[in-house]
CSV table of C-alpha atoms in Angstrom, one decimal:
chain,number,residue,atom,x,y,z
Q,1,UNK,CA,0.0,0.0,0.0
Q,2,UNK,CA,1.1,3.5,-0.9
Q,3,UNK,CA,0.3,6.1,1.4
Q,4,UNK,CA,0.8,10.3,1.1
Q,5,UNK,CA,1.4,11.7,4.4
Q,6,UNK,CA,0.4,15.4,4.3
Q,7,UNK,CA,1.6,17.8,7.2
Q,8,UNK,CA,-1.0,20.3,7.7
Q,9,UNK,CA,-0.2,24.6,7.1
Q,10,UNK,CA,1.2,26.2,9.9
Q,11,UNK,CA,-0.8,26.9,12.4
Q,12,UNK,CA,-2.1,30.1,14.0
Q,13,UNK,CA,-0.2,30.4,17.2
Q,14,UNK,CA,2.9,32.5,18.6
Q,15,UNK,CA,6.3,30.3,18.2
Q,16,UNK,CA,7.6,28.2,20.8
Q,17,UNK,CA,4.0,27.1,22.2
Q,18,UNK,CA,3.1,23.3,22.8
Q,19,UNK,CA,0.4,22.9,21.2
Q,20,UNK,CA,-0.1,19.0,20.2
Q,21,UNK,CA,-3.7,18.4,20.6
Q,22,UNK,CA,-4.7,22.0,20.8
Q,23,UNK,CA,-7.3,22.6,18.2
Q,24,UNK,CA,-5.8,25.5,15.9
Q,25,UNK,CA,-6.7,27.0,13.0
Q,26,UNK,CA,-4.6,27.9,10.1
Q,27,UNK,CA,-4.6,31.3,7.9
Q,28,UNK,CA,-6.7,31.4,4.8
Q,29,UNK,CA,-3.9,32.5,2.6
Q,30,UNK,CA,-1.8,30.0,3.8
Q,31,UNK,CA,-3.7,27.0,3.7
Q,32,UNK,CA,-4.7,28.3,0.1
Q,33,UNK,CA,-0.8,28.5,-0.8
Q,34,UNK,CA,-0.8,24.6,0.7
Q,35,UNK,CA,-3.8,23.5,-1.6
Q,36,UNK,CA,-2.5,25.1,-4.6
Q,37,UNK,CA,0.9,23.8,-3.9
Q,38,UNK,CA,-0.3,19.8,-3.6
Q,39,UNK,CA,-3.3,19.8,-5.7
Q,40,UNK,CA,-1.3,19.3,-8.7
Q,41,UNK,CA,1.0,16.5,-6.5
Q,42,UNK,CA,-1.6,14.4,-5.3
Q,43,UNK,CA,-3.2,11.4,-6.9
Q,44,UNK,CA,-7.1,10.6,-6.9
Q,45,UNK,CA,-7.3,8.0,-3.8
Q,46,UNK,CA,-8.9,8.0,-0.6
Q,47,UNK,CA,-8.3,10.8,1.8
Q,48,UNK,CA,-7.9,10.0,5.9
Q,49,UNK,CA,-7.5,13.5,8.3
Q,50,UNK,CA,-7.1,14.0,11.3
Q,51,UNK,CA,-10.2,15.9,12.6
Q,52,UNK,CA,-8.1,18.9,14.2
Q,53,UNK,CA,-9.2,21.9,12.2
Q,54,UNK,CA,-5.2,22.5,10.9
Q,55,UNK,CA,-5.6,19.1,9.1
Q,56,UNK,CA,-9.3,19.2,8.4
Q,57,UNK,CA,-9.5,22.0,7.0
Q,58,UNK,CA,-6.8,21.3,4.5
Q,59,UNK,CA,-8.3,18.0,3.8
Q,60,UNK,CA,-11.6,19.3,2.8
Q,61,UNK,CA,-10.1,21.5,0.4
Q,62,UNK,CA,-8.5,18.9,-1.3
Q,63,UNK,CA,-11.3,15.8,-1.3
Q,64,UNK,CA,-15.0,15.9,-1.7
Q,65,UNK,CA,-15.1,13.0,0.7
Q,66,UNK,CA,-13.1,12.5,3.4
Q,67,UNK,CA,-12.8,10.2,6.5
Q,68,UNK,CA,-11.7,11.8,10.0
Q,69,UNK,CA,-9.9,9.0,12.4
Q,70,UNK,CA,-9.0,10.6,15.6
Q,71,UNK,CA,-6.2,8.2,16.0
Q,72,UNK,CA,-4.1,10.3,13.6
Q,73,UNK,CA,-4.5,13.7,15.8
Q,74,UNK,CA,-1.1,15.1,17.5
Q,75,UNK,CA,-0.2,13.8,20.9
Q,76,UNK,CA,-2.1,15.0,23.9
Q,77,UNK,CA,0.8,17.0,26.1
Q,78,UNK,CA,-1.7,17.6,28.6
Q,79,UNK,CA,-1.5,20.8,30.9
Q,80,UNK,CA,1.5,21.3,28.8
Q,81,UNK,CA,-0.6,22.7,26.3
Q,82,UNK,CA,-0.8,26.3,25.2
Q,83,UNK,CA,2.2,26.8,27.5
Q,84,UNK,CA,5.4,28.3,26.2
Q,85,UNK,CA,8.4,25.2,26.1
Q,86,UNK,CA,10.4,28.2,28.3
Q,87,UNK,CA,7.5,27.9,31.1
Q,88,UNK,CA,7.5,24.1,31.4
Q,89,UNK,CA,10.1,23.1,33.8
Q,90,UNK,CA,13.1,21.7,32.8
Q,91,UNK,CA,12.9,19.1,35.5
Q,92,UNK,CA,9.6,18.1,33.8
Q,93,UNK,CA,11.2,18.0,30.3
Q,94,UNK,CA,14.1,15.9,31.3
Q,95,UNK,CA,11.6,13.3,33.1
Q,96,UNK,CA,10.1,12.6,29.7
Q,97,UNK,CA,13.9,12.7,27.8
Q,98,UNK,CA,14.4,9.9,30.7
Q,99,UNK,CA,11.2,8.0,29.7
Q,100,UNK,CA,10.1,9.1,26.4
Q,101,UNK,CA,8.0,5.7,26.1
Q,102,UNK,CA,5.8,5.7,29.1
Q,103,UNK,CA,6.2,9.2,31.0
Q,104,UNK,CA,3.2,11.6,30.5
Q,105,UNK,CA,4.1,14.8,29.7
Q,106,UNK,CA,2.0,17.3,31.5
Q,107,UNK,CA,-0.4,14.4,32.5
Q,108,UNK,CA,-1.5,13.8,28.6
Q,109,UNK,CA,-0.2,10.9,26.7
Q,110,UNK,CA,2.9,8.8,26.3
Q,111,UNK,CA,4.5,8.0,23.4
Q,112,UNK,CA,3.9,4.5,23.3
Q,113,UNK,CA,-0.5,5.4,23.9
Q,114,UNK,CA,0.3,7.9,20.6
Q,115,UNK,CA,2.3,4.9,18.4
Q,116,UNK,CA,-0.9,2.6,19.7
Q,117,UNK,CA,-3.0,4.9,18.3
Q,118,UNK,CA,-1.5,5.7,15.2
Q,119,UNK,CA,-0.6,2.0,14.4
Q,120,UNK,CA,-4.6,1.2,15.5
Q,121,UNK,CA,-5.2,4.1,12.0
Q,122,UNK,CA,-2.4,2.7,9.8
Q,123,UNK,CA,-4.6,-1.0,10.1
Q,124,UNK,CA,-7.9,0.6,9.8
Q,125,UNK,CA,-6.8,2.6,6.2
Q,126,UNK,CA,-4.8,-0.8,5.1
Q,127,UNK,CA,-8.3,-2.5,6.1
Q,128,UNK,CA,-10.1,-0.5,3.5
Q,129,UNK,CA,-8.4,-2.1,0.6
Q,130,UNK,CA,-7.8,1.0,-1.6
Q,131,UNK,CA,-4.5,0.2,-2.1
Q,132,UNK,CA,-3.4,3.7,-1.9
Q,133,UNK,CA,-4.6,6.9,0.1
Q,134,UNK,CA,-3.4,10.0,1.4
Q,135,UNK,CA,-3.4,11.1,4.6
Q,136,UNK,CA,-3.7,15.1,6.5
Q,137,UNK,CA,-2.2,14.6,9.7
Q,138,UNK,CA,0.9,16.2,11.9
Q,139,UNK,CA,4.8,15.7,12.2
Q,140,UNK,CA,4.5,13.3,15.2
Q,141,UNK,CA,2.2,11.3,13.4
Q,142,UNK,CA,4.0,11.2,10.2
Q,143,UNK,CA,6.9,10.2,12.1
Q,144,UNK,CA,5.6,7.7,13.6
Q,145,UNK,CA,4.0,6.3,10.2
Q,146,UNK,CA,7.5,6.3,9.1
Q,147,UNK,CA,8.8,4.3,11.5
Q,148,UNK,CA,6.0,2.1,12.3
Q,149,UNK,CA,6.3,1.2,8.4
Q,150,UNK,CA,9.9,-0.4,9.2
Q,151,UNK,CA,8.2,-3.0,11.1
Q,152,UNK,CA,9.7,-2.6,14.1
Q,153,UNK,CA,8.3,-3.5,17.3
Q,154,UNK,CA,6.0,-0.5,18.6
Q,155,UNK,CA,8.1,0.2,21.5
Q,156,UNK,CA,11.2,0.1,18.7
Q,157,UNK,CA,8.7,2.0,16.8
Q,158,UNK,CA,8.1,5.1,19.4
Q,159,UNK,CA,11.4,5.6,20.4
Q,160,UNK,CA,12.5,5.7,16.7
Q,161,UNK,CA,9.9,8.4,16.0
Q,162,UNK,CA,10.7,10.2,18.7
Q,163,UNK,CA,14.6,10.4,18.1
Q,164,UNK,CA,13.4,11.9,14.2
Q,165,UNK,CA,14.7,15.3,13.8
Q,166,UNK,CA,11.9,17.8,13.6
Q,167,UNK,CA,12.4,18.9,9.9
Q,168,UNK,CA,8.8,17.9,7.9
Q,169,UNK,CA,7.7,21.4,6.6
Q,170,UNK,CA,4.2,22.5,7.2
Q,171,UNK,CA,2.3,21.1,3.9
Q,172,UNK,CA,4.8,18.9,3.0
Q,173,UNK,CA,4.1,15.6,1.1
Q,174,UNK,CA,5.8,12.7,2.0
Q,175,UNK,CA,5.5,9.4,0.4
Q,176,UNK,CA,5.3,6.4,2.0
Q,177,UNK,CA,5.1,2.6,1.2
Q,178,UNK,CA,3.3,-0.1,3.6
Q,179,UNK,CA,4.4,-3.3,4.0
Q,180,UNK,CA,3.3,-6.2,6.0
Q,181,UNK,CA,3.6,-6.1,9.6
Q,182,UNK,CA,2.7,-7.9,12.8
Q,183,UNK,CA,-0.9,-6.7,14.9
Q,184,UNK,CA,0.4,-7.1,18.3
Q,185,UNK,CA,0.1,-4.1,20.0
């Protein structure tokens, strides 16, 4: 299966906020720029979106049918959301750097609850059958896609997303190619 992972526009919010699960919107001339930009790149196939409005938004422009899956959305970061990376405390940060796997930062979700999730989406597309789709979703998830798609363990998985440098640009395209891998979660 052939899958295009789509990285929504950038968001509308001042830089150096966590904002994972935070439901932001994106500026019209921007996500117009993003549409007229991948329009000409994307194939006719089934479109999957997150349902946060940065992704949503995006993917309604570009299908007349679309299927939101929660399990692609951002990871949750908790009371760490809407809060400036400067105002969390570093003791905080380096607790999750210690235990990137199962520590919760802010009280939200782990990493291994996010690759869960994501994995639980990657089966439910490949269960469709379409044989190729794209996909409106965020960095974390694509990452994880990408590594998930190695067929690693999920645990292997996680921690190999989560070591990805940060560097998918907002409205990117990336390809990706499915193969077989195990269900155990």
């Amino acid at each position: 299966m052939k899958l295009i992972l789509v990285r929504h526009p950038r968001p509308l919010v001042a830089p150096g906020i966590c904002y994972g699960s935070t439901d932001l919107p994106v500026a019209e001339d921007e996500l117009a720029r993003v549409v007229t930009d991948l329009r000409p790149l994307l194939p006719a196939a089934p479109m999957f979106s997150s349902p946060l409005q940065r992704c949503a938004l995006l993917a309604r422009r570009l299908a007349d049918h679309v299927t939101f899956d929660a399990d692609l959305a951002e990871m949750d970061f908790g009371s760490w959301e809407n809060r400036r990376w400067d105002d969390i405390s570093r003791a905080d940060v380096d607790a999750w750097a210690a235990d990137l796997l199962h520590y919760r930062p802010g009280g939200g979700e782990n990493v291994l609850a996010v690759a869960r999730r994501v994995r639980r989406a990657l089966d439910a597309i490949r269960a469709r059958g379409t044989g190729n789709a794209i996909v409106v979703c965020h960095a974390g998830t694509i990452r994880l896609m990408t590594a998930l798609a190695t067929g690693q363990s999920l645990e292997q998985a996680a921690l190999a997303a989560a070591a990805m440098p940060h560097q998918i640009p907002y409205g990117a395209a990336v390809p990706l190619t499915l193969g077989l891998w195990s269900k155990q979660l």
